[in-house]
PDB file of C-alpha atoms in Angstrom:
ATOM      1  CA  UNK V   1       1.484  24.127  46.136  1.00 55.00           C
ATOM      2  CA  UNK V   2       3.557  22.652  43.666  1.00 66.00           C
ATOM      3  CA  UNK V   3       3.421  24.203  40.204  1.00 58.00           C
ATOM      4  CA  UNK V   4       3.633  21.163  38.216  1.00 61.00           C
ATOM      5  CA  UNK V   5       0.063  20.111  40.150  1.00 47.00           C
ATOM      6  CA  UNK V   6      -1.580  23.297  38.376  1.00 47.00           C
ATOM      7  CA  UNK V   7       0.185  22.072  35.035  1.00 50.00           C
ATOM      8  CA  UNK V   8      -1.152  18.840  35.450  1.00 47.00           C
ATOM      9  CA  UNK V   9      -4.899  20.207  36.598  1.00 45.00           C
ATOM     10  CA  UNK V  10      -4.577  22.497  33.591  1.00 48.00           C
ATOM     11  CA  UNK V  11      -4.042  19.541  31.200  1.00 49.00           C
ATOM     12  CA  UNK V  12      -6.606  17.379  32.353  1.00 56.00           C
ATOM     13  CA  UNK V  13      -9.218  19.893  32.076  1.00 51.00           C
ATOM     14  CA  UNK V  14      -8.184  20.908  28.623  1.00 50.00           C
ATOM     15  CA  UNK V  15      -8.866  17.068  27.615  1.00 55.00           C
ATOM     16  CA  UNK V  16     -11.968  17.323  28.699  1.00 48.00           C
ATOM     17  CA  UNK V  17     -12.904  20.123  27.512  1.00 53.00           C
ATOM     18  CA  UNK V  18     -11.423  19.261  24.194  1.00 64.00           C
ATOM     19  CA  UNK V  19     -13.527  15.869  24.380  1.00 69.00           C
ATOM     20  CA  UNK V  20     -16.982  18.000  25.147  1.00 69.00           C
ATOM     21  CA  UNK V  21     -15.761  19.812  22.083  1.00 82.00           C
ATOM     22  CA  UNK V  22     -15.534  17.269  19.804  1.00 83.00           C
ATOM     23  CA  UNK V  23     -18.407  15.454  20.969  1.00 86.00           C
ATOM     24  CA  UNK V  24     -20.533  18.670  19.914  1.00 92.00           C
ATOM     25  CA  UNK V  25     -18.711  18.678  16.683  1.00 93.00           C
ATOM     26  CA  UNK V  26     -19.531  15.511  15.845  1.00 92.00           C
ATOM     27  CA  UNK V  27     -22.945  15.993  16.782  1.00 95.00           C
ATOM     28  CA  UNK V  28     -23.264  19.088  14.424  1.00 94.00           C
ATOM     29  CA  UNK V  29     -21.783  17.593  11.652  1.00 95.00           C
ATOM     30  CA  UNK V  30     -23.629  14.714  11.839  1.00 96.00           C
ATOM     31  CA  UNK V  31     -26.879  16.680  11.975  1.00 95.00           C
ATOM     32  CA  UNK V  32     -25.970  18.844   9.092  1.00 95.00           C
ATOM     33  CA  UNK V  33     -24.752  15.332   6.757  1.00 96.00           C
ATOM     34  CA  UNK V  34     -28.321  13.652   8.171  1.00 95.00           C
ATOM     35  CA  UNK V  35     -30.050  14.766   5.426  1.00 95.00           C
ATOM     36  CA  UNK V  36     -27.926  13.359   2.708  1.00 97.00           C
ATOM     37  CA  UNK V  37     -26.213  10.324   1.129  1.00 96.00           C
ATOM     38  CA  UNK V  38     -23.206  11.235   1.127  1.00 97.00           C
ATOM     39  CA  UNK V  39     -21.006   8.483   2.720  1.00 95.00           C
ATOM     40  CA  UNK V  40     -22.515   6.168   0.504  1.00 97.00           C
ATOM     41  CA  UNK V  41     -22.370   7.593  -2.698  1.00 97.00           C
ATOM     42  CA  UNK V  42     -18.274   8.318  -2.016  1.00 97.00           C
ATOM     43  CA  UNK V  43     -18.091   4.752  -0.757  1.00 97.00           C
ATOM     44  CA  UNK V  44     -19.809   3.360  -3.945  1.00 97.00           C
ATOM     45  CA  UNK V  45     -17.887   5.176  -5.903  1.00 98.00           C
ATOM     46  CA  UNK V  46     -14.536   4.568  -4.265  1.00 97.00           C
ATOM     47  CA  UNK V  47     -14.914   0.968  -4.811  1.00 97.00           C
ATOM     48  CA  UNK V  48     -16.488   1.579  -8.625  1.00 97.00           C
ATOM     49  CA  UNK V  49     -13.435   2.989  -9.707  1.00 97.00           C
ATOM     50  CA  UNK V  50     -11.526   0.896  -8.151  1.00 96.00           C
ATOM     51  CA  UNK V  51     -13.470  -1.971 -10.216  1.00 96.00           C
ATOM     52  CA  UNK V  52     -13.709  -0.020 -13.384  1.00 96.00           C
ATOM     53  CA  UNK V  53      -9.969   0.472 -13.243  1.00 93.00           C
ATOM     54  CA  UNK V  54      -9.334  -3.445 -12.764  1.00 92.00           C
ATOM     55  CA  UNK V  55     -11.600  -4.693 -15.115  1.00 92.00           C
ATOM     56  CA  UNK V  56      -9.698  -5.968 -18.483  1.00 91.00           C
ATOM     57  CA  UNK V  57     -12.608  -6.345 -20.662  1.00 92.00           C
ATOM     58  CA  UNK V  58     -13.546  -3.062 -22.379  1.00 92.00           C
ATOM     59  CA  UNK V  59     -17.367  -3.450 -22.226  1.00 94.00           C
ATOM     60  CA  UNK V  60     -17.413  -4.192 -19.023  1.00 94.00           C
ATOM     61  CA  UNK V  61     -15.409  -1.185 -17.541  1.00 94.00           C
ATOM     62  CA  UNK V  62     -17.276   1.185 -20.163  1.00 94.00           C
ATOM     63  CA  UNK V  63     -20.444   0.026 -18.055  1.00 96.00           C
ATOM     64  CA  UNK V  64     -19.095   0.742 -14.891  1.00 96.00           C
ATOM     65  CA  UNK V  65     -18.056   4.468 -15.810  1.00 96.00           C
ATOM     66  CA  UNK V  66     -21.856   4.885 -16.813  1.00 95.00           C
ATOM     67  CA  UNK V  67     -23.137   3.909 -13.981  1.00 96.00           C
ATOM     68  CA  UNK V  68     -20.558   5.469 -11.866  1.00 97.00           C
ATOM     69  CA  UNK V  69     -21.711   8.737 -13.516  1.00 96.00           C
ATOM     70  CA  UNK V  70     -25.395   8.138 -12.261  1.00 96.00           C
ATOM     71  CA  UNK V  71     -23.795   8.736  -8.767  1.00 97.00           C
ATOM     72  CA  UNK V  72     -21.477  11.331  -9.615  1.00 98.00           C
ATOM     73  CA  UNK V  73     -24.673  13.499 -10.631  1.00 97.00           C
ATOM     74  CA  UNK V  74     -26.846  12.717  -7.306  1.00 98.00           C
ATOM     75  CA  UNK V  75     -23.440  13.663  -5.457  1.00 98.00           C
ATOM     76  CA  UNK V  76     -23.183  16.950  -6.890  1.00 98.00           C
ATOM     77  CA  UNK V  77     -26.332  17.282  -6.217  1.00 98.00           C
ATOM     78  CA  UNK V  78     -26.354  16.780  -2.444  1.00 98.00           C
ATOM     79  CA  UNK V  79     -23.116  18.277  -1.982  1.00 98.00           C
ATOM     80  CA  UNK V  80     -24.079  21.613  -3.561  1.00 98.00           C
ATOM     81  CA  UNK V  81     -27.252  21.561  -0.940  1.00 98.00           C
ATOM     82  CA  UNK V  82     -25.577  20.677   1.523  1.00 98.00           C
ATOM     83  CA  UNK V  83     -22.882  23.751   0.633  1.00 98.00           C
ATOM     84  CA  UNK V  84     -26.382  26.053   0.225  1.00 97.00           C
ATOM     85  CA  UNK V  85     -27.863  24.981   3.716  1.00 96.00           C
ATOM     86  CA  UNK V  86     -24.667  25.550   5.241  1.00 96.00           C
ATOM     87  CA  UNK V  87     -23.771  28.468   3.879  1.00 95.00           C
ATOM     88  CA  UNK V  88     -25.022  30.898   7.095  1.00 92.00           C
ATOM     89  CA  UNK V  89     -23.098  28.835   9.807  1.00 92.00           C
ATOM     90  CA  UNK V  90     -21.220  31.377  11.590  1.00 87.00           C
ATOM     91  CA  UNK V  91     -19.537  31.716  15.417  1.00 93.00           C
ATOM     92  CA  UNK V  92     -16.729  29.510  16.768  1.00 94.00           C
ATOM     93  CA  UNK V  93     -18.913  26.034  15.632  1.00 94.00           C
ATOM     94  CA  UNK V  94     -18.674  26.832  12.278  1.00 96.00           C
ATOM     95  CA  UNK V  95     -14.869  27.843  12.217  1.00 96.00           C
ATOM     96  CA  UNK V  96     -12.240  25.101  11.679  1.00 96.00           C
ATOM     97  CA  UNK V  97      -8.829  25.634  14.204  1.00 95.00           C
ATOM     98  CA  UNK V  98      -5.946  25.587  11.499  1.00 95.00           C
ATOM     99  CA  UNK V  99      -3.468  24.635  13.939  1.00 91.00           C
ATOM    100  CA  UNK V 100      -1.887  20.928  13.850  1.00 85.00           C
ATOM    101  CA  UNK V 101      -3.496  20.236  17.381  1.00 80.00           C
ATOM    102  CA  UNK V 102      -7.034  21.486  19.196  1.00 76.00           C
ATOM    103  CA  UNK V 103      -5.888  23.882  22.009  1.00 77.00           C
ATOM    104  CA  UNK V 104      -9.422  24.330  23.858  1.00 81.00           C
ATOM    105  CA  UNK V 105     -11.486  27.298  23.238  1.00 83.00           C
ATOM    106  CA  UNK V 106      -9.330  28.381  20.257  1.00 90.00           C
ATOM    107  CA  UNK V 107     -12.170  28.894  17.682  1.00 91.00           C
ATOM    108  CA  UNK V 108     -13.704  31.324  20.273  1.00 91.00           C
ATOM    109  CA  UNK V 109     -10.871  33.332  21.210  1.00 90.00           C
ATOM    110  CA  UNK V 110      -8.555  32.873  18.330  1.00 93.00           C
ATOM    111  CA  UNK V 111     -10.931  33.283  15.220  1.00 93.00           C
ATOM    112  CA  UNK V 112      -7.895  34.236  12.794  1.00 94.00           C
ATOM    113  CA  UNK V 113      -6.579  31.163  13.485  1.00 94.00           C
ATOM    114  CA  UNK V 114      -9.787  29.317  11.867  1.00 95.00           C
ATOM    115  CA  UNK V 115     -11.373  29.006   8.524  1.00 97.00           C
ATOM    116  CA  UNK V 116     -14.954  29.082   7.670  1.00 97.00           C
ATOM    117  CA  UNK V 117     -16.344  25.476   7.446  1.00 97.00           C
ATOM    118  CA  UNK V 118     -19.349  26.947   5.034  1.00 97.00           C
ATOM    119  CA  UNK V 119     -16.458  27.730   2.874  1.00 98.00           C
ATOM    120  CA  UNK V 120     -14.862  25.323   2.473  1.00 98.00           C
ATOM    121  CA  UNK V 121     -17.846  22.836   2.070  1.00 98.00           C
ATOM    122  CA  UNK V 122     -18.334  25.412  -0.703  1.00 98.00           C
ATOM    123  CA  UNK V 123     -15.211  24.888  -2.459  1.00 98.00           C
ATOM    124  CA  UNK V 124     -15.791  21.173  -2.411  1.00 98.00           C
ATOM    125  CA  UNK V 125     -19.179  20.963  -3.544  1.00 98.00           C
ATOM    126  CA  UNK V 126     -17.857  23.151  -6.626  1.00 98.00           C
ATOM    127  CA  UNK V 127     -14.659  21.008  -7.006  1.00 98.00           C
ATOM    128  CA  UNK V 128     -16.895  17.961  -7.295  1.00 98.00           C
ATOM    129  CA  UNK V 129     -18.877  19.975  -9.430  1.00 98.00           C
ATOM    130  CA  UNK V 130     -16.428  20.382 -12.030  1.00 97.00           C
ATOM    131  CA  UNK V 131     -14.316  16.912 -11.949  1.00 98.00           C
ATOM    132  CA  UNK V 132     -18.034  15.420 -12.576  1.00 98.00           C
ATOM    133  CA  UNK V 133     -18.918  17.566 -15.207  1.00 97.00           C
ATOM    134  CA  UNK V 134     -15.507  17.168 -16.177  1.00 96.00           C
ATOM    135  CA  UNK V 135     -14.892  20.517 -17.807  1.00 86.00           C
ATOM    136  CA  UNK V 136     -11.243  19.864 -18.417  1.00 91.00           C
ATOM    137  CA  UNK V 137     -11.580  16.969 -20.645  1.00 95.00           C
ATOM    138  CA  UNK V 138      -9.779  14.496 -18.980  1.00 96.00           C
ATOM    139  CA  UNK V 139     -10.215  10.453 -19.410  1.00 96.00           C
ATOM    140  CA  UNK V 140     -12.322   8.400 -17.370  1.00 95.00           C
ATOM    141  CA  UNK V 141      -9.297   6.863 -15.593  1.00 95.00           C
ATOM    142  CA  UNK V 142      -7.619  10.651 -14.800  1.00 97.00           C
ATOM    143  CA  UNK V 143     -11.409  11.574 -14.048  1.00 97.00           C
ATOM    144  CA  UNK V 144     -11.238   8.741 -11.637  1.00 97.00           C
ATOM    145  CA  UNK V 145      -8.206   9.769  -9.578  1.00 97.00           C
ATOM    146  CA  UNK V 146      -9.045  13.224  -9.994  1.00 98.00           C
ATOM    147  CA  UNK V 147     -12.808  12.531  -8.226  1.00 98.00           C
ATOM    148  CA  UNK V 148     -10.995  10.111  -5.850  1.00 98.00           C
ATOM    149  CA  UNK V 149      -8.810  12.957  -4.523  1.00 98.00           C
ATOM    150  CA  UNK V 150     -11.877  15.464  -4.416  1.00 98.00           C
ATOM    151  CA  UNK V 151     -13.965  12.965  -1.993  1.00 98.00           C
ATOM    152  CA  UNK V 152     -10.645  12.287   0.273  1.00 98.00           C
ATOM    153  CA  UNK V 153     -10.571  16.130   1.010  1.00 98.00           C
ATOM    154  CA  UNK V 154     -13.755  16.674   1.823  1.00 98.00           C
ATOM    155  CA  UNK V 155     -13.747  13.769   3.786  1.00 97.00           C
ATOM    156  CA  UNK V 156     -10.381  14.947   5.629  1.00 98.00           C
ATOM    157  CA  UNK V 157     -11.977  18.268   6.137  1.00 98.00           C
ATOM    158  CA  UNK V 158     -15.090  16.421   7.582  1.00 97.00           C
ATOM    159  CA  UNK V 159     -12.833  14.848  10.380  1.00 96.00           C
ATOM    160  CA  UNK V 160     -10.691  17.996  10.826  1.00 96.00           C
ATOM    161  CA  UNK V 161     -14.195  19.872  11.977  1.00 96.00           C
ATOM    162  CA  UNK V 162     -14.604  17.395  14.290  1.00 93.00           C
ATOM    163  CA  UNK V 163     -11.021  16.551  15.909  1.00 91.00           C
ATOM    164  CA  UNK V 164      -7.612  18.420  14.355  1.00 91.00           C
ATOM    165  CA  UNK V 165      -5.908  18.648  11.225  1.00 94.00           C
ATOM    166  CA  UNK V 166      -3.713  16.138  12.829  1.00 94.00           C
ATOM    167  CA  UNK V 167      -6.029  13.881  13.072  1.00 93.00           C
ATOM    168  CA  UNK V 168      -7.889  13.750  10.151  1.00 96.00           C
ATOM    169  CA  UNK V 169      -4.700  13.489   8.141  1.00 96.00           C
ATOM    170  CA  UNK V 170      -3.286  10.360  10.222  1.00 96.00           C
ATOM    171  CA  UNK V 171      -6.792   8.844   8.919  1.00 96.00           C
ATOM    172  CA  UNK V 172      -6.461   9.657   5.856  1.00 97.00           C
ATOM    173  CA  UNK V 173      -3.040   7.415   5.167  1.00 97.00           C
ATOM    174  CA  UNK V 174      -4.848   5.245   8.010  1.00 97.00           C
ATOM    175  CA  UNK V 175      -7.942   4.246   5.378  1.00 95.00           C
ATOM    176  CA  UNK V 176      -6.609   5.196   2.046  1.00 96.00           C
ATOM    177  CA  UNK V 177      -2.938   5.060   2.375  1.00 95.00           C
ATOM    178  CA  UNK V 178      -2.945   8.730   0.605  1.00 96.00           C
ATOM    179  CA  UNK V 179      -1.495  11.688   2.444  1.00 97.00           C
ATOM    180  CA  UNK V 180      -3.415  14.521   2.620  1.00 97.00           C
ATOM    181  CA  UNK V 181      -0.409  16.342   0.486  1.00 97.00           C
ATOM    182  CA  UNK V 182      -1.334  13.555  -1.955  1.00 97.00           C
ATOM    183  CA  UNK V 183      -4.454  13.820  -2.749  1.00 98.00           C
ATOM    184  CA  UNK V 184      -4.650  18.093  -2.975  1.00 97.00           C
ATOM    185  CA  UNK V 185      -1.963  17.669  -5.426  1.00 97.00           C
ATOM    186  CA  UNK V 186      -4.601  15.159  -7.576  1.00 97.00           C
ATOM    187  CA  UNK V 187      -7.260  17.050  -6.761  1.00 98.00           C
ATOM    188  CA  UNK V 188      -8.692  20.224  -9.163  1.00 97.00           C
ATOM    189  CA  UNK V 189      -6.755  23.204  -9.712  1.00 96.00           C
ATOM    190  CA  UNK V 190      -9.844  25.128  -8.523  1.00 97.00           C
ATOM    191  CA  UNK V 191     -10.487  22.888  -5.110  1.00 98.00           C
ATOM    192  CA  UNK V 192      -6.188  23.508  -4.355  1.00 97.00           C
ATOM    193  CA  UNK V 193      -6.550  26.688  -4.598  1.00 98.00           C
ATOM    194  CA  UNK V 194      -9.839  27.321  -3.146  1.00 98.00           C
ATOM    195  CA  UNK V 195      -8.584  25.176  -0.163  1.00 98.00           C
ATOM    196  CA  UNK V 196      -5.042  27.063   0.069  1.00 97.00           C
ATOM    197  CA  UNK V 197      -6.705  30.319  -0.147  1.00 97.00           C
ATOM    198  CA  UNK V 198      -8.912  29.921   2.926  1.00 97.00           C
ATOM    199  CA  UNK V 199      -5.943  28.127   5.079  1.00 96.00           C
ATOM    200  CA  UNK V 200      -7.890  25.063   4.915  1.00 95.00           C
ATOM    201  CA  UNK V 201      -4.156  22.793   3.625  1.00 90.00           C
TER     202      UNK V 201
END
């Protein structure tokens, strides 16, 4: 029989195996993210910066950065319980592929290839940690990007679980027109090189 025919059987099933994958992924992740607020809170305070950073009158804006920081806290919050309850994930559904596309099985058979989701959730929850607490000093409007940047990478790394690095960076420029590149550079020195460290760039 013609080789290309086992080529072409090959591919197919990897799709669908690659789709079962995913599906499970998204499953898990949505499971684990159940308990929580967290797409909210990022959305709300997405578009609060974005207001606080438009608004010309001084009062006003100074309003919006204190009750933007109400949300900050319940974020750090949730994100460092969510980072405690999934700290014991382990096996080849709690790895994260590091290569550009999902080859199937690869988190199974190619664990050096893959970084610990647990750990990286870990470094963000601390990353957000810090820009909220903002231990570095820096201005509400640098505190702003900085925060921005922190809740784009975890949300990257949220769709890189579930599809491909790939992936989650084409929606990334897709919904924020910010490159994954981008946003580690305006992220925390201590989330870049958490994130580096671990593979998960």
């Amino acid at each position: 029989m013609d080789f290309s025919f086992w080529i072409l059987v090959g591919a197919i099933g990897a799709f669908f195996y690659n789709r079962y994958e995913q599906a499970r992924r998204v499953l898990m992740l949505r499971a684990m993210l159940h308990p929580y607020q967290l797409e909210q809170l990022m959305q709300t305070l997405l578009e609060g910066y974005m207001r606080a950073l438009g608004e010309a009158d001084e009062e006003r804006r100074r309003s919006i950065w204190q009750v933007m920081e109400g949300h900050e806290t319940l974020l750090v919050s949730q994100m460092q319980r969510l980072a405690a309850d999934t700290a014991s994930m382990a096996g080849p559904m709690g790895r994260v592929s590091r290569l550009p596309l999902l080859l199937p099985g690869v988190t199974r058979w190619w664990p050096k290839a893959c970084f610990e989701l647990s750990q990286a959730l870990r470094i963000h929850a601390d990353g957000i940690t810090r820009v909220a607490h903002n231990e570095t000093g820096l201005t509400p409007r640098d505190k702003a990007f900085c925060m921005s940047a922190e809740l784009l990478l975890f949300q990257h790394t949220c769709h890189w679980y579930c599809r491909s690095r790939t992936t989650a960076s084409t929606r990334l420029v897709a919904r924020h027109q910010t490159s994954h590149a981008q946003a580690l550079a305006a992220a925390s020195a201590g989330t870049r090189e958490g994130l580096m460290a671990i593979g998960a760039v």
